[in-house]
mmCIF file of C-alpha atoms and ligand atoms in Angstrom:
data_model
loop_
_atom_site.group_PDB
_atom_site.id
_atom_site.type_symbol
_atom_site.label_atom_id
_atom_site.label_comp_id
_atom_site.label_asym_id
_atom_site.label_seq_id
_atom_site.Cartn_x
_atom_site.Cartn_y
_atom_site.Cartn_z
ATOM 1 C CA MET A 1 -46.049 15.233 -13.524
ATOM 2 C CA GLU A 2 -45.777 18.999 -13.584
ATOM 3 C CA PHE A 3 -48.181 21.101 -15.567
ATOM 4 C CA SER A 4 -46.971 24.608 -16.324
ATOM 5 C CA SER A 5 -49.380 27.240 -17.607
ATOM 6 C CA ASP A 6 -47.617 27.076 -20.993
ATOM 7 C CA LEU A 7 -48.405 23.386 -21.225
ATOM 8 C CA SER A 8 -52.016 23.840 -20.088
ATOM 9 C CA GLN A 9 -52.416 26.538 -22.699
ATOM 10 C CA LEU A 10 -51.127 24.206 -25.412
ATOM 11 C CA ILE A 11 -53.612 21.524 -24.444
ATOM 12 C CA ARG A 12 -56.637 23.736 -23.795
ATOM 13 C CA VAL A 13 -56.401 25.863 -26.934
ATOM 14 C CA PRO A 14 -56.993 24.029 -30.224
ATOM 15 C CA GLN A 15 -53.776 23.311 -32.150
ATOM 16 C CA ASN A 16 -52.830 21.365 -35.232
ATOM 17 C CA VAL A 17 -51.276 18.299 -33.637
ATOM 18 C CA ALA A 18 -49.143 15.394 -34.841
ATOM 19 C CA ILE A 19 -49.119 12.400 -32.518
ATOM 20 C CA LEU A 20 -46.142 10.164 -33.262
ATOM 21 C CA SER A 21 -44.971 6.811 -31.960
ATOM 22 C CA HIS A 22 -42.224 4.290 -32.692
ATOM 23 C CA ARG A 23 -41.437 1.897 -35.536
ATOM 24 C CA ASN A 24 -43.242 -1.466 -35.312
ATOM 25 C CA PRO A 25 -45.881 0.080 -33.078
ATOM 26 C CA ASP A 26 -47.129 -2.219 -30.338
ATOM 27 C CA GLY A 27 -50.312 -2.046 -28.250
ATOM 28 C CA ASP A 28 -48.856 0.658 -26.008
ATOM 29 C CA ALA A 29 -47.732 2.809 -28.939
ATOM 30 C CA ILE A 30 -51.115 2.550 -30.656
ATOM 31 C CA GLY A 31 -53.186 2.676 -27.482
ATOM 32 C CA SER A 32 -51.432 5.755 -26.115
ATOM 33 C CA SER A 33 -51.564 7.556 -29.487
ATOM 34 C CA LEU A 34 -55.264 6.945 -30.078
ATOM 35 C CA ALA A 35 -56.125 7.703 -26.435
ATOM 36 C CA MET A 36 -54.326 11.042 -26.781
ATOM 37 C CA GLN A 37 -56.127 11.753 -30.040
ATOM 38 C CA HIS A 38 -59.576 11.068 -28.556
ATOM 39 C CA TYR A 39 -58.701 13.168 -25.502
ATOM 40 C CA LEU A 40 -57.488 16.124 -27.591
ATOM 41 C CA ALA A 41 -60.547 15.943 -29.835
ATOM 42 C CA GLN A 42 -62.599 16.984 -26.811
ATOM 43 C CA TYR A 43 -60.723 20.317 -26.807
ATOM 44 C CA GLY A 44 -61.301 20.806 -30.519
ATOM 45 C CA HIS A 45 -57.752 20.064 -31.702
ATOM 46 C CA THR A 46 -57.107 18.829 -35.223
ATOM 47 C CA SER A 47 -54.790 15.847 -35.022
ATOM 48 C CA HIS A 48 -53.178 13.064 -37.009
ATOM 49 C CA VAL A 49 -51.553 9.931 -35.628
ATOM 50 C CA ILE A 50 -48.450 8.991 -37.633
ATOM 51 C CA PHE A 51 -46.298 5.871 -37.235
ATOM 52 C CA PRO A 52 -43.099 5.032 -39.150
ATOM 53 C CA SER A 53 -44.370 1.539 -40.032
ATOM 54 C CA GLU A 54 -47.516 -0.577 -39.942
ATOM 55 C CA PHE A 55 -49.121 -1.952 -36.778
ATOM 56 C CA PRO A 56 -50.369 -5.514 -36.119
ATOM 57 C CA VAL A 57 -53.834 -6.310 -37.472
ATOM 58 C CA GLU A 58 -55.422 -6.988 -34.086
ATOM 59 C CA PHE A 59 -55.280 -3.258 -33.301
ATOM 60 C CA GLU A 60 -57.299 -2.327 -36.371
ATOM 61 C CA ALA A 61 -60.361 -2.668 -34.151
ATOM 62 C CA LEU A 62 -59.343 0.295 -31.979
ATOM 63 C CA PRO A 63 -61.313 3.495 -32.555
ATOM 64 C CA GLY A 64 -59.417 5.762 -34.947
ATOM 65 C CA ALA A 65 -56.987 3.063 -36.133
ATOM 66 C CA GLU A 66 -58.346 3.296 -39.670
ATOM 67 C CA GLU A 67 -57.186 6.901 -39.963
ATOM 68 C CA VAL A 68 -53.609 6.391 -38.808
ATOM 69 C CA LEU A 69 -51.003 7.452 -41.373
ATOM 70 C CA ILE A 70 -47.984 5.220 -41.979
ATOM 71 C CA TRP A 71 -44.808 7.006 -43.114
ATOM 72 C CA ASP A 72 -43.506 3.952 -45.036
ATOM 73 C CA ILE A 73 -46.752 3.772 -47.042
ATOM 74 C CA HIS A 74 -48.145 7.327 -47.120
ATOM 75 C CA THR A 75 -44.861 9.251 -47.171
ATOM 76 C CA GLU A 76 -45.988 12.206 -49.272
ATOM 77 C CA GLU A 77 -49.261 12.596 -47.378
ATOM 78 C CA CYS A 78 -47.362 12.454 -44.081
ATOM 79 C CA LYS A 79 -44.995 15.228 -45.234
ATOM 80 C CA HIS A 80 -47.918 17.335 -46.400
ATOM 81 C CA VAL A 81 -49.804 16.904 -43.135
ATOM 82 C CA LEU A 82 -46.722 17.397 -40.933
ATOM 83 C CA ALA A 83 -45.756 20.669 -42.591
ATOM 84 C CA LYS A 84 -48.910 22.287 -41.144
ATOM 85 C CA LYS A 85 -48.479 21.059 -37.566
ATOM 86 C CA ASN A 86 -47.588 23.324 -34.683
ATOM 87 C CA LEU A 87 -47.632 20.751 -31.864
ATOM 88 C CA PHE A 88 -45.855 17.387 -31.898
ATOM 89 C CA ILE A 89 -46.590 14.791 -29.247
ATOM 90 C CA PHE A 90 -44.068 11.944 -28.947
ATOM 91 C CA LEU A 91 -45.472 8.850 -27.267
ATOM 92 C CA ASP A 92 -43.685 5.641 -26.209
ATOM 93 C CA PHE A 93 -40.299 6.634 -27.657
ATOM 94 C CA ASN A 94 -37.602 9.026 -26.533
ATOM 95 C CA ALA A 95 -35.073 9.451 -29.353
ATOM 96 C CA TYR A 96 -35.464 10.475 -32.985
ATOM 97 C CA ASN A 97 -33.679 7.340 -34.191
ATOM 98 C CA ARG A 98 -36.663 5.282 -32.957
ATOM 99 C CA ILE A 99 -38.796 6.839 -35.694
ATOM 100 C CA ASP A 100 -36.179 6.658 -38.461
ATOM 101 C CA ARG A 101 -36.850 8.839 -41.514
ATOM 102 C CA LEU A 102 -39.988 10.266 -39.917
ATOM 103 C CA GLY A 103 -37.643 11.619 -37.234
ATOM 104 C CA ASP A 104 -35.248 13.085 -39.801
ATOM 105 C CA TYR A 105 -38.191 14.984 -41.263
ATOM 106 C CA VAL A 106 -39.846 16.116 -38.015
ATOM 107 C CA LYS A 107 -36.583 17.133 -36.305
ATOM 108 C CA ASP A 108 -36.308 20.404 -38.226
ATOM 109 C CA LEU A 109 -39.983 21.426 -38.311
ATOM 110 C CA PRO A 110 -41.039 24.407 -36.189
ATOM 111 C CA GLY A 111 -43.528 23.806 -33.373
ATOM 112 C CA SER A 112 -43.841 22.790 -29.725
ATOM 113 C CA ARG A 113 -43.000 19.275 -28.605
ATOM 114 C CA ILE A 114 -44.317 17.131 -25.762
ATOM 115 C CA MET A 115 -42.804 13.717 -24.934
ATOM 116 C CA ILE A 116 -44.506 11.110 -22.759
ATOM 117 C CA ASP A 117 -42.455 7.941 -22.422
ATOM 118 C CA HIS A 118 -41.319 5.197 -20.062
ATOM 119 C CA HIS A 119 -38.081 4.000 -21.710
ATOM 120 C CA LEU A 120 -34.625 4.492 -20.210
ATOM 121 C CA TYR A 121 -32.380 7.437 -21.129
ATOM 122 C CA PRO A 122 -34.590 9.977 -22.919
ATOM 123 C CA ASP A 123 -32.966 12.362 -25.395
ATOM 124 C CA PRO A 124 -33.827 16.038 -24.776
ATOM 125 C CA ILE A 125 -35.990 16.331 -27.895
ATOM 126 C CA ALA A 126 -39.093 18.025 -26.462
ATOM 127 C CA ASP A 127 -40.044 21.229 -24.667
ATOM 128 C CA PHE A 128 -42.137 19.264 -22.168
ATOM 129 C CA ILE A 129 -40.686 15.890 -21.189
ATOM 130 C CA PHE A 130 -42.593 13.389 -19.088
ATOM 131 C CA SER A 131 -40.295 10.424 -18.542
ATOM 132 C CA ASP A 132 -41.079 7.748 -15.977
ATOM 133 C CA THR A 133 -39.142 4.518 -16.264
ATOM 134 C CA ALA A 134 -41.138 3.071 -13.373
ATOM 135 C CA ALA A 135 -44.390 3.363 -15.328
ATOM 136 C CA SER A 136 -45.751 0.124 -16.736
ATOM 137 C CA SER A 137 -46.604 1.714 -20.035
ATOM 138 C CA THR A 138 -46.989 4.983 -21.859
ATOM 139 C CA CYS A 139 -50.729 4.385 -21.587
ATOM 140 C CA GLU A 140 -50.445 4.530 -17.798
ATOM 141 C CA MET A 141 -48.663 7.887 -18.224
ATOM 142 C CA VAL A 142 -51.264 9.220 -20.661
ATOM 143 C CA TYR A 143 -53.932 8.398 -18.063
ATOM 144 C CA GLN A 144 -51.906 10.311 -15.417
ATOM 145 C CA PHE A 145 -51.417 13.162 -17.888
ATOM 146 C CA ILE A 146 -55.151 13.527 -18.526
ATOM 147 C CA VAL A 147 -55.977 13.306 -14.817
ATOM 148 C CA GLY A 148 -53.126 15.732 -14.033
ATOM 149 C CA MET A 149 -54.657 18.206 -16.479
ATOM 150 C CA GLY A 150 -57.807 18.066 -14.341
ATOM 151 C CA ASP A 151 -59.651 16.148 -17.038
ATOM 152 C CA HIS A 152 -60.600 12.871 -15.371
ATOM 153 C CA MET A 153 -64.073 13.263 -16.843
ATOM 154 C CA LYS A 154 -62.602 13.281 -20.355
ATOM 155 C CA ILE A 155 -61.564 9.634 -19.958
ATOM 156 C CA THR A 156 -64.488 8.347 -21.979
ATOM 157 C CA PRO A 157 -65.022 4.642 -22.776
ATOM 158 C CA MET A 158 -63.249 5.281 -26.105
ATOM 159 C CA VAL A 159 -60.188 6.803 -24.410
ATOM 160 C CA GLY A 160 -60.389 4.051 -21.795
ATOM 161 C CA LYS A 161 -60.377 1.259 -24.343
ATOM 162 C CA CYS A 162 -57.180 2.619 -25.901
ATOM 163 C CA ILE A 163 -55.445 3.130 -22.544
ATOM 164 C CA TYR A 164 -56.479 -0.324 -21.360
ATOM 165 C CA THR A 165 -54.910 -1.827 -24.500
ATOM 166 C CA GLY A 166 -51.455 -0.482 -23.606
ATOM 167 C CA LEU A 167 -51.796 -1.498 -19.964
ATOM 168 C CA VAL A 168 -52.539 -5.059 -21.030
ATOM 169 C CA THR A 169 -49.916 -5.383 -23.765
ATOM 170 C CA ASP A 170 -47.000 -3.776 -21.906
ATOM 171 C CA THR A 171 -47.618 -5.835 -18.756
ATOM 172 C CA GLY A 172 -48.286 -9.143 -20.534
ATOM 173 C CA SER A 173 -51.835 -9.100 -19.112
ATOM 174 C CA PHE A 174 -50.732 -7.856 -15.696
ATOM 175 C CA ARG A 175 -47.935 -10.404 -15.312
ATOM 176 C CA TYR A 176 -44.867 -8.100 -15.248
ATOM 177 C CA ALA A 177 -43.841 -4.419 -15.048
ATOM 178 C CA THR A 178 -46.899 -3.762 -12.872
ATOM 179 C CA ASN A 179 -47.228 -1.356 -9.954
ATOM 180 C CA PRO A 180 -50.176 -0.448 -7.709
ATOM 181 C CA ASN A 181 -51.278 2.321 -10.078
ATOM 182 C CA VAL A 182 -51.765 -0.142 -12.922
ATOM 183 C CA TYR A 183 -54.511 -1.896 -10.974
ATOM 184 C CA ARG A 184 -56.064 1.374 -9.765
ATOM 185 C CA ILE A 185 -56.150 2.688 -13.322
ATOM 186 C CA ALA A 186 -57.535 -0.588 -14.673
ATOM 187 C CA ALA A 187 -60.290 -0.537 -12.051
ATOM 188 C CA ASP A 188 -61.120 3.093 -12.815
ATOM 189 C CA LEU A 189 -61.270 2.406 -16.565
ATOM 190 C CA VAL A 190 -63.615 -0.537 -16.051
ATOM 191 C CA GLU A 191 -65.798 1.615 -13.786
ATOM 192 C CA ARG A 192 -65.885 4.239 -16.552
ATOM 193 C CA GLY A 193 -67.213 1.782 -19.065
ATOM 194 C CA THR A 194 -64.186 0.046 -20.604
ATOM 195 C CA ASP A 195 -65.092 -3.515 -21.556
ATOM 196 C CA ASP A 196 -61.918 -5.164 -20.251
ATOM 197 C CA THR A 197 -62.664 -8.675 -21.487
ATOM 198 C CA ALA A 198 -63.462 -7.335 -24.960
ATOM 199 C CA VAL A 199 -60.032 -5.676 -25.093
ATOM 200 C CA GLN A 200 -58.299 -8.900 -24.005
ATOM 201 C CA ASP A 201 -60.348 -10.773 -26.591
ATOM 202 C CA MET A 202 -59.359 -8.280 -29.309
ATOM 203 C CA ILE A 203 -55.671 -8.666 -28.468
ATOM 204 C CA PHE A 204 -55.285 -12.354 -27.680
ATOM 205 C CA ASN A 205 -58.030 -14.215 -29.503
ATOM 206 C CA SER A 206 -57.130 -12.867 -32.883
ATOM 207 C CA GLN A 207 -54.555 -15.450 -33.958
ATOM 208 C CA THR A 208 -54.743 -17.150 -37.318
ATOM 209 C CA GLU A 209 -54.006 -20.798 -38.079
ATOM 210 C CA LYS A 210 -50.755 -19.562 -39.655
ATOM 211 C CA ASN A 211 -49.720 -17.894 -36.369
ATOM 212 C CA LEU A 212 -50.180 -21.123 -34.443
ATOM 213 C CA ARG A 213 -48.286 -23.159 -37.058
ATOM 214 C CA LEU A 214 -45.452 -20.629 -36.984
ATOM 215 C CA LEU A 215 -45.346 -20.889 -33.197
ATOM 216 C CA GLY A 216 -45.247 -24.684 -33.514
ATOM 217 C CA HIS A 217 -42.361 -24.385 -35.979
ATOM 218 C CA CYS A 218 -40.453 -22.068 -33.622
ATOM 219 C CA LEU A 219 -40.936 -24.368 -30.638
ATOM 220 C CA SER A 220 -40.193 -27.602 -32.541
ATOM 221 C CA ASN A 221 -37.442 -26.592 -34.931
ATOM 222 C CA ARG A 222 -35.939 -23.238 -34.039
ATOM 223 C CA MET A 223 -35.385 -23.365 -30.311
ATOM 224 C CA GLU A 224 -31.948 -23.667 -28.693
ATOM 225 C CA PHE A 225 -31.060 -23.924 -25.027
ATOM 226 C CA TYR A 226 -27.734 -23.029 -23.407
ATOM 227 C CA PRO A 227 -28.312 -24.313 -19.862
ATOM 228 C CA GLU A 228 -24.801 -23.344 -18.710
ATOM 229 C CA PHE A 229 -25.899 -19.727 -19.267
ATOM 230 C CA ARG A 230 -29.602 -20.157 -18.395
ATOM 231 C CA THR A 231 -30.314 -18.770 -21.835
ATOM 232 C CA ALA A 232 -32.635 -19.817 -24.639
ATOM 233 C CA LEU A 233 -32.936 -18.661 -28.221
ATOM 234 C CA ILE A 234 -35.443 -18.872 -31.057
ATOM 235 C CA TRP A 235 -34.316 -17.829 -34.496
ATOM 236 C CA LEU A 236 -36.064 -17.464 -37.842
ATOM 237 C CA SER A 237 -34.403 -17.264 -41.234
ATOM 238 C CA LYS A 238 -35.404 -15.361 -44.351
ATOM 239 C CA LYS A 239 -36.620 -18.691 -45.722
ATOM 240 C CA ASP A 240 -38.918 -19.111 -42.706
ATOM 241 C CA TYR A 241 -40.296 -15.648 -43.447
ATOM 242 C CA GLU A 242 -41.165 -16.790 -46.949
ATOM 243 C CA GLN A 243 -42.433 -20.246 -46.004
ATOM 244 C CA PHE A 244 -44.803 -18.931 -43.345
ATOM 245 C CA ASN A 245 -45.555 -15.688 -45.170
ATOM 246 C CA ILE A 246 -44.727 -13.808 -41.983
ATOM 247 C CA GLN A 247 -46.322 -10.365 -41.844
ATOM 248 C CA ARG A 248 -46.302 -7.505 -39.379
ATOM 249 C CA GLY A 249 -47.151 -8.638 -35.869
ATOM 250 C CA ASP A 250 -46.978 -12.374 -36.617
ATOM 251 C CA THR A 251 -43.890 -12.879 -34.433
ATOM 252 C CA GLU A 252 -45.179 -10.773 -31.517
ATOM 253 C CA GLY A 253 -44.935 -12.597 -28.194
ATOM 254 C CA ILE A 254 -42.988 -15.635 -29.422
ATOM 255 C CA VAL A 255 -39.946 -14.732 -27.305
ATOM 256 C CA ASN A 256 -42.057 -14.913 -24.136
ATOM 257 C CA TYR A 257 -42.532 -18.671 -24.481
ATOM 258 C CA LEU A 258 -38.838 -19.097 -23.648
ATOM 259 C CA LEU A 259 -39.256 -17.244 -20.358
ATOM 260 C CA SER A 260 -41.929 -19.721 -19.304
ATOM 261 C CA VAL A 261 -39.154 -22.275 -18.774
ATOM 262 C CA ARG A 262 -38.277 -22.267 -15.087
ATOM 263 C CA ASP A 263 -34.481 -22.001 -15.352
ATOM 264 C CA VAL A 264 -34.327 -19.613 -18.280
ATOM 265 C CA LYS A 265 -33.153 -16.162 -17.212
ATOM 266 C CA LEU A 266 -32.364 -14.706 -20.630
ATOM 267 C CA ALA A 267 -34.509 -15.223 -23.735
ATOM 268 C CA ALA A 268 -33.578 -14.139 -27.237
ATOM 269 C CA PHE A 269 -35.564 -14.039 -30.443
ATOM 270 C CA ILE A 270 -33.385 -13.291 -33.471
ATOM 271 C CA HIS A 271 -35.130 -13.133 -36.799
ATOM 272 C CA ASN A 272 -34.112 -12.268 -40.294
ATOM 273 C CA GLN A 273 -36.806 -9.828 -41.398
ATOM 274 C CA PRO A 274 -36.858 -9.058 -45.122
ATOM 275 C CA THR A 275 -34.480 -6.085 -44.792
ATOM 276 C CA VAL A 276 -32.808 -6.378 -41.414
ATOM 277 C CA VAL A 277 -32.033 -8.795 -38.589
ATOM 278 C CA LYS A 278 -34.104 -7.982 -35.510
ATOM 279 C CA LEU A 279 -33.286 -9.004 -31.956
ATOM 280 C CA SER A 280 -35.704 -9.133 -29.065
ATOM 281 C CA LEU A 281 -34.257 -9.854 -25.645
ATOM 282 C CA ARG A 282 -36.186 -10.585 -22.461
ATOM 283 C CA SER A 283 -34.906 -11.312 -18.968
ATOM 284 C CA LYS A 284 -36.086 -12.247 -15.513
ATOM 285 C CA GLY A 285 -34.917 -10.425 -12.387
ATOM 286 C CA ASP A 286 -31.861 -8.176 -12.273
ATOM 287 C CA LEU A 287 -30.306 -9.031 -15.607
ATOM 288 C CA ASP A 288 -30.384 -5.836 -17.674
ATOM 289 C CA VAL A 289 -31.070 -6.601 -21.335
ATOM 290 C CA GLN A 290 -31.299 -2.890 -22.088
ATOM 291 C CA GLU A 291 -27.575 -2.683 -21.380
ATOM 292 C CA ILE A 292 -26.842 -5.668 -23.637
ATOM 293 C CA CYS A 293 -28.907 -4.205 -26.490
ATOM 294 C CA LYS A 294 -27.414 -0.749 -26.136
ATOM 295 C CA LYS A 295 -23.790 -1.767 -25.652
ATOM 296 C CA HIS A 296 -23.554 -4.460 -28.293
ATOM 297 C CA PHE A 297 -26.346 -3.862 -30.789
ATOM 298 C CA ASN A 298 -27.067 -0.122 -30.640
ATOM 299 C CA GLY A 299 -30.619 -0.799 -29.414
ATOM 300 C CA GLY A 300 -32.479 -0.195 -26.182
ATOM 301 C CA GLY A 301 -35.768 -0.417 -24.324
ATOM 302 C CA HIS A 302 -36.343 -1.527 -20.758
ATOM 303 C CA LYS A 303 -34.339 -3.534 -18.219
ATOM 304 C CA ASN A 304 -36.334 -6.732 -18.811
ATOM 305 C CA ALA A 305 -37.463 -6.179 -22.404
ATOM 306 C CA SER A 306 -35.332 -4.631 -25.097
ATOM 307 C CA GLY A 307 -34.738 -4.789 -28.802
ATOM 308 C CA ALA A 308 -32.234 -3.908 -31.483
ATOM 309 C CA TYR A 309 -31.480 -4.235 -35.180
ATOM 310 C CA SER A 310 -28.369 -5.749 -36.732
ATOM 311 C CA HIS A 311 -27.105 -5.146 -40.230
ATOM 312 C CA GLU A 312 -24.912 -8.244 -40.099
ATOM 313 C CA SER A 313 -26.122 -11.652 -41.290
ATOM 314 C CA LEU A 314 -28.431 -13.815 -39.198
ATOM 315 C CA LYS A 315 -25.603 -16.233 -38.429
ATOM 316 C CA ALA A 316 -23.159 -13.468 -37.512
ATOM 317 C CA THR A 317 -25.788 -11.904 -35.214
ATOM 318 C CA ILE A 318 -26.574 -15.203 -33.515
ATOM 319 C CA ASP A 319 -22.846 -15.933 -33.074
ATOM 320 C CA LYS A 320 -22.268 -12.474 -31.651
ATOM 321 C CA PHE A 321 -25.104 -13.010 -29.170
ATOM 322 C CA LYS A 322 -23.822 -16.445 -28.117
ATOM 323 C CA ASN A 323 -20.264 -15.148 -27.737
ATOM 324 C CA LEU A 324 -21.502 -12.478 -25.333
ATOM 325 C CA LEU A 325 -22.946 -14.961 -22.876
ATOM 326 C CA PRO A 326 -19.684 -15.676 -20.963
ATOM 327 C CA GLU A 327 -19.442 -11.921 -20.225
ATOM 328 C CA TYR A 328 -22.789 -12.113 -18.405
ATOM 329 C CA LYS A 329 -22.327 -15.574 -16.883
ATOM 330 C CA GLU A 330 -22.024 -14.366 -13.301
ATOM 331 C CA GLN A 331 -25.301 -12.404 -13.516
ATOM 332 C CA LEU A 332 -27.039 -15.202 -15.363
ATOM 333 C CA LEU A 333 -26.189 -17.762 -12.691
ATOM 334 C CA LYS A 334 -26.904 -15.475 -9.729
HETATM 335 P P1 5GP B 401 -39.446 -5.741 -28.942
HETATM 336 O O1 5GP B 401 -38.372 -6.722 -28.615
HETATM 337 O O2 5GP B 401 -40.790 -6.253 -28.565
HETATM 338 O O3 5GP B 401 -39.363 -5.216 -30.333
HETATM 339 O O4 5GP B 401 -39.173 -4.458 -28.059
HETATM 340 C C1 5GP B 401 -38.988 -4.531 -26.659
HETATM 341 C C2 5GP B 401 -38.768 -3.130 -26.102
HETATM 342 O O5 5GP B 401 -37.547 -2.607 -26.637
HETATM 343 C C3 5GP B 401 -39.851 -2.132 -26.509
HETATM 344 O O6 5GP B 401 -40.064 -1.267 -25.428
HETATM 345 C C4 5GP B 401 -39.263 -1.380 -27.663
HETATM 346 O O7 5GP B 401 -39.742 -0.074 -27.734
HETATM 347 C C5 5GP B 401 -37.765 -1.425 -27.388
HETATM 348 N N1 5GP B 401 -36.985 -1.547 -28.632
HETATM 349 C C6 5GP B 401 -37.138 -2.480 -29.599
HETATM 350 N N2 5GP B 401 -36.243 -2.315 -30.588
HETATM 351 C C7 5GP B 401 -35.492 -1.237 -30.248
HETATM 352 C C8 5GP B 401 -34.396 -0.546 -30.876
HETATM 353 O O8 5GP B 401 -33.916 -0.904 -31.942
HETATM 354 N N3 5GP B 401 -33.894 0.536 -30.202
HETATM 355 C C9 5GP B 401 -34.402 0.952 -29.006
HETATM 356 N N4 5GP B 401 -33.843 2.023 -28.413
HETATM 357 N N5 5GP B 401 -35.432 0.329 -28.389
HETATM 358 C C10 5GP B 401 -35.970 -0.754 -28.989
HETATM 359 MN MN1 MN B 402 -44.436 1.023 -23.987
#
């Protein structure tokens, strides 16, 4: 990371800051945003965290979560607040289309822009771009950013708790996308007072009976295997959404169960959300699901974890996915 004097000036002199992250914010989006907010507060900045859509309930326990503004819900307030900002910090996304209408609005506002992100192929939408596709998470990068600014001491237990959240969620509790820094950072955060088991408890022991029944339904009734392509799929219909009263975050992590099967190399979760069909793809090894999502579904993400939206029907989307498998057969069987 390179820190020019212009950037240092922006961070060290109080600004009116908007911290933005992507639609359907996950633990890394929320963790990195709130960590940045608590860091900037120590320099006297005024800041608001704004997301396009709501975040899963388990993250409500993070410090500052109660003050986050949601564009879909608080649109007018968001516009009002954004109009006064002179610094925009983009975390865990790298293209305006990842923040939908919030992006359409922010695109034309005056002000400086900083992007910190670990997804592939960043768009040049900021004055200061920190892009590291080898980073486990944006939270890892926010930690490096704070340390790089010479502010190690500003990583308080509150900042640490938020950073630790993204480390845990984006690595599946240190199971994938790790690197030596992840463990060094985790150790440093624990030394600085982060209660690591409390964070894991907040994230993983917050399921409801409904979540477990939905998981049971997915595993019993909605799972399909295509062994000739080492691929597995779980799908959910609009009716399932109604029957299980599926809300934000309820389907998080379901796709990962498919990867726990030894021979499965490609896992897909295709679900008919109330307004759109959402795909989540996961892979093991060299198979690049980012390419599949980008090329065929106009989505993106990481090599082993990507997502996309389809405006076709659930059936048409599932058929399209299945019909793609022969194209990737060689890689799937490698
Ligand atoms: P998930 O499948 O859990 O929604 O997302 C997996 C990864 O893909 C995340 O890093 C997420 O940011 C990214 N992702 C999900 N949906 C989209 C999308 O529609 N477009 C792009 N570019 N990335 C996505
Ligand atoms: Mn991330």
